[in-house]
Short mmCIF file of C-alpha atoms in Angstrom, two decimals:
data_model
loop_
_atom_site.label_atom_id
_atom_site.label_comp_id
_atom_site.label_asym_id
_atom_site.label_seq_id
_atom_site.Cartn_x
_atom_site.Cartn_y
_atom_site.Cartn_z
CA MET A 1 80.44 59.53 -141.12
CA ILE A 2 81.14 61.83 -144.07
CA GLY A 3 84.78 62.17 -143.06
CA LEU A 4 85.17 58.39 -142.76
CA ALA A 5 83.55 57.88 -146.16
CA LEU A 6 85.93 60.40 -147.75
CA CYS A 7 88.93 58.65 -146.15
CA ILE A 8 87.86 55.28 -147.56
CA CYS A 9 87.14 56.69 -151.03
CA GLY A 10 90.38 58.66 -151.13
CA THR A 11 92.48 55.67 -150.10
CA MET A 12 90.83 53.44 -152.70
CA MET A 13 91.33 56.10 -155.38
CA VAL A 14 95.07 56.31 -154.64
CA PHE A 15 95.55 52.68 -155.66
CA ALA A 16 93.05 52.97 -158.51
CA VAL A 17 94.94 55.83 -160.19
CA PHE A 18 98.38 54.44 -159.27
CA PRO A 19 97.93 50.67 -159.91
CA MET A 20 100.42 48.11 -158.70
CA GLN A 21 102.52 46.11 -161.15
CA HIS A 22 101.05 42.81 -162.18
CA ILE A 23 103.32 40.03 -160.94
CA GLY A 24 102.68 36.70 -162.57
CA ASP A 25 103.99 33.20 -161.96
CA GLY A 26 105.20 34.13 -158.48
CA VAL A 27 108.03 36.34 -159.79
CA VAL A 28 109.06 38.95 -157.23
CA MET A 29 112.12 41.11 -156.69
CA THR A 30 115.10 39.13 -155.44
CA ALA A 31 117.84 40.24 -153.07
CA VAL A 32 120.30 40.45 -155.97
CA GLU A 33 117.94 42.66 -158.00
CA LEU A 34 117.29 44.87 -154.98
CA HIS A 35 121.04 45.17 -154.33
CA THR A 36 121.48 46.37 -157.93
CA ARG A 37 118.62 48.86 -157.62
CA PHE A 38 120.11 50.48 -154.52
CA PHE A 39 123.09 51.62 -156.59
CA LYS A 40 121.05 53.07 -159.43
CA ARG A 41 121.41 56.83 -159.57
CA GLY A 42 117.72 57.65 -159.04
CA VAL A 43 117.24 55.27 -156.12
CA PHE A 44 120.48 56.36 -154.44
CA ARG A 45 119.58 60.03 -154.79
CA TYR A 46 116.10 59.43 -153.38
CA LEU A 47 117.47 57.63 -150.30
CA MET A 48 120.17 60.27 -149.77
CA GLY A 49 117.54 62.98 -150.18
CA GLN A 50 115.44 61.46 -147.44
CA LEU A 51 118.45 61.30 -145.14
CA VAL A 52 119.23 64.94 -145.87
CA LEU A 53 115.63 65.98 -145.14
CA ILE A 54 115.67 64.11 -141.83
CA GLY A 55 119.02 65.65 -140.86
CA LEU A 56 117.80 69.11 -141.85
CA GLY A 57 114.62 68.66 -139.81
CA ILE A 58 116.62 67.64 -136.73
CA LEU A 59 119.01 70.56 -137.20
CA LEU A 60 116.26 73.16 -137.63
CA ASP A 61 114.48 71.76 -134.58
CA GLN A 62 117.62 72.27 -132.51
CA ILE A 63 118.73 75.72 -133.73
CA SER A 64 115.43 77.48 -134.46
CA ASP A 65 111.82 77.77 -133.36
CA PHE A 66 110.44 77.10 -136.85
CA GLY A 67 108.79 73.90 -135.63
CA LYS A 68 106.61 75.93 -133.26
CA LYS A 69 105.38 78.07 -136.17
CA SER A 70 104.50 75.29 -138.60
CA SER A 71 103.69 71.63 -138.02
CA MET A 72 105.23 70.74 -141.38
CA LEU A 73 108.77 70.65 -139.98
CA TYR A 74 107.89 68.00 -137.43
CA LEU A 75 105.59 66.08 -139.77
CA ALA A 76 107.95 66.09 -142.75
CA THR A 77 110.77 64.80 -140.57
CA CYS A 78 108.50 62.18 -139.05
CA SER A 79 107.12 61.05 -142.44
CA CYS A 80 110.61 60.86 -143.99
CA SER A 81 111.63 58.63 -141.10
CA GLU A 82 108.55 56.48 -141.59
CA GLY A 83 109.27 56.18 -145.29
CA LEU A 84 112.79 54.94 -144.59
CA SER A 85 111.45 52.54 -141.96
CA VAL A 86 109.08 50.99 -144.49
CA ILE A 87 111.88 50.63 -147.06
CA ALA A 88 114.20 49.12 -144.46
CA ALA A 89 111.59 46.66 -143.20
CA LYS A 90 110.74 45.46 -146.70
CA THR A 91 114.44 45.23 -147.60
CA GLY A 92 115.02 43.10 -144.54
CA SER A 93 112.14 40.80 -145.42
CA ILE A 94 113.45 40.29 -148.98
CA PHE A 95 116.97 39.47 -147.83
CA LEU A 96 115.61 37.23 -145.06
CA ARG A 97 113.52 35.30 -147.58
CA ASP A 98 116.48 34.82 -149.93
CA SER A 99 118.94 34.02 -147.12
CA VAL A 100 116.86 30.95 -146.28
CA ARG A 101 117.54 29.66 -149.79
CA GLU A 102 121.17 30.73 -150.08
CA TRP A 103 123.16 32.55 -147.38
CA SER A 104 125.91 35.07 -148.20
CA THR A 105 127.92 37.66 -146.28
CA ALA A 106 126.17 40.39 -148.28
CA HIS A 107 122.92 39.40 -146.57
CA LEU A 108 124.49 39.94 -143.17
CA SER A 109 125.66 43.42 -144.22
CA TYR A 110 122.16 44.37 -145.33
CA PHE A 111 120.61 43.03 -142.12
CA ALA A 112 123.02 45.22 -140.13
CA VAL A 113 122.04 48.30 -142.17
CA VAL A 114 118.32 47.50 -141.76
CA VAL A 115 118.69 47.20 -137.99
CA ILE A 116 120.60 50.49 -137.79
CA VAL A 117 118.04 52.34 -139.94
CA LEU A 118 115.11 51.03 -137.90
CA ALA A 119 116.88 51.75 -134.60
CA VAL A 120 117.33 55.39 -135.67
CA THR A 121 114.10 56.12 -137.57
CA LEU A 122 111.57 54.48 -135.25
CA PRO A 123 112.43 56.65 -132.20
CA LEU A 124 112.57 59.74 -134.43
CA GLN A 125 109.01 59.11 -135.55
CA VAL A 126 107.77 59.00 -131.95
CA VAL A 127 109.71 62.11 -130.96
CA PHE A 128 108.56 64.30 -133.84
CA ILE A 129 104.94 63.20 -133.94
CA ASN A 130 104.69 63.88 -130.19
CA LYS A 131 106.23 67.34 -130.69
CA ALA A 132 103.72 68.11 -133.43
CA MET A 133 100.78 66.91 -131.33
CA ALA A 134 101.98 68.93 -128.33
CA GLU A 135 102.29 72.14 -130.34
CA PHE A 136 99.38 71.95 -132.78
CA GLY A 137 96.87 69.30 -131.66
CA ASN A 138 95.30 66.43 -133.57
CA THR A 139 92.98 68.54 -135.76
CA GLU A 140 95.94 69.91 -137.71
CA VAL A 141 98.46 67.12 -137.23
CA VAL A 142 96.42 64.01 -138.08
CA PRO A 143 95.35 64.94 -141.65
CA ARG A 144 98.76 66.30 -142.63
CA HIS A 145 100.59 63.33 -141.17
CA TYR A 146 98.24 60.86 -142.87
CA VAL A 147 98.81 62.44 -146.29
CA LEU A 148 102.60 62.82 -145.91
CA PHE A 149 102.98 59.25 -144.69
CA THR A 150 100.92 57.99 -147.65
CA LEU A 151 103.02 60.02 -150.10
CA PHE A 152 106.37 58.85 -148.75
CA THR A 153 105.16 55.24 -148.67
CA ILE A 154 104.02 55.37 -152.31
CA LEU A 155 107.19 57.14 -153.44
CA GLY A 156 109.42 54.67 -151.63
CA ALA A 157 107.52 51.68 -153.02
CA GLN A 158 107.81 53.04 -156.56
CA VAL A 159 111.37 54.39 -156.54
CA VAL A 160 113.01 51.51 -154.67
CA PHE A 161 110.81 48.48 -155.34
CA LYS A 162 108.95 49.52 -158.52
CA GLU A 163 105.68 48.24 -157.08
CA PHE A 164 103.45 50.55 -159.08
CA ASP A 165 102.87 50.70 -162.82
CA SER A 166 103.99 54.23 -163.69
CA ASP A 167 102.83 53.86 -167.31
CA LYS A 168 99.23 53.58 -166.14
CA ALA A 169 99.48 56.23 -163.42
CA ASN A 170 97.13 59.22 -163.46
CA PRO A 171 98.87 62.17 -161.72
CA ILE A 172 95.75 64.35 -161.72
CA GLY A 173 93.72 61.53 -160.24
CA LEU A 174 96.40 60.95 -157.60
CA VAL A 175 96.26 64.61 -156.55
CA PHE A 176 92.46 64.46 -156.35
CA ALA A 177 92.63 61.23 -154.31
CA ILE A 178 95.09 62.77 -151.84
CA MET A 179 92.93 65.90 -151.51
CA THR A 180 89.86 63.71 -150.86
CA THR A 181 91.71 61.72 -148.20
CA THR A 182 93.02 64.93 -146.60
CA ALA A 183 89.53 66.39 -146.41
CA GLY A 184 88.16 63.17 -144.95
CA VAL A 185 90.81 62.90 -142.24
CA HIS A 186 90.35 66.59 -141.41
CA LEU A 187 86.60 66.09 -140.99
CA VAL A 188 87.12 63.04 -138.77
CA ALA A 189 89.63 64.93 -136.61
CA SER A 190 87.30 67.96 -136.41
CA GLU A 191 84.38 65.80 -135.36
CA ASP A 192 86.47 64.24 -132.60
CA GLU A 193 87.58 67.67 -131.41
CA GLN A 194 84.00 68.97 -131.40
CA ALA A 195 82.81 65.94 -129.47
CA LYS A 196 85.58 66.42 -126.91
CA THR A 197 84.73 70.13 -126.54
CA ALA A 198 81.05 69.36 -126.10
CA GLY A 199 81.90 66.76 -123.46
CA ASP A 200 84.08 69.23 -121.56
CA GLU A 201 81.33 71.87 -121.66
CA PHE A 202 78.79 69.36 -120.40
CA GLU A 203 81.02 68.35 -117.51
CA SER A 204 81.65 72.01 -116.59
CA GLU A 205 77.89 72.63 -116.40
CA LEU A 206 77.31 69.78 -113.96
CA PRO A 207 76.73 70.86 -110.34
CA ALA A 208 79.75 70.37 -108.08
#
């Protein structure tokens, strides 16, 4: 129960210290605005950086045994892929919404890119999270994956879509919120592991 309470508090604190932009009168980012943002230097570098991290993770997994020494290789690669999947899915939804109003060939190009990104990143997530679980177990993997996924989701939403109000952000509070969430998820995972161990011991003590 304590772990679950910490998870809930930590998640709520993340959005409290990193508030979303206020959008009034139904004004949201359009496909044209999003197209312009993709070619801004900061956004482009962020997206290219994620691709480089994913490629580096795949390369290190193939040529070294670093992944068997630390779960961070598998989880960072998985979380980067998840971050790109979220960006691709939201990009597709924005262009789909605007294509209903006014179709253009640019929309078709973006839909193709979205499909390619999702077709690549979704299987990668499954592969690397399974490798991490096989090597390190849920007690270590679940809390780290939860935190990394949250970080990449928030970063993607801010850098690409500007969903959060950076002027009102509290970096120290964000770090504390992430630490609280990490501790909560770790406690939940530990409780599950202890319950499983106790169940196995009980079954082993039963007469054959």
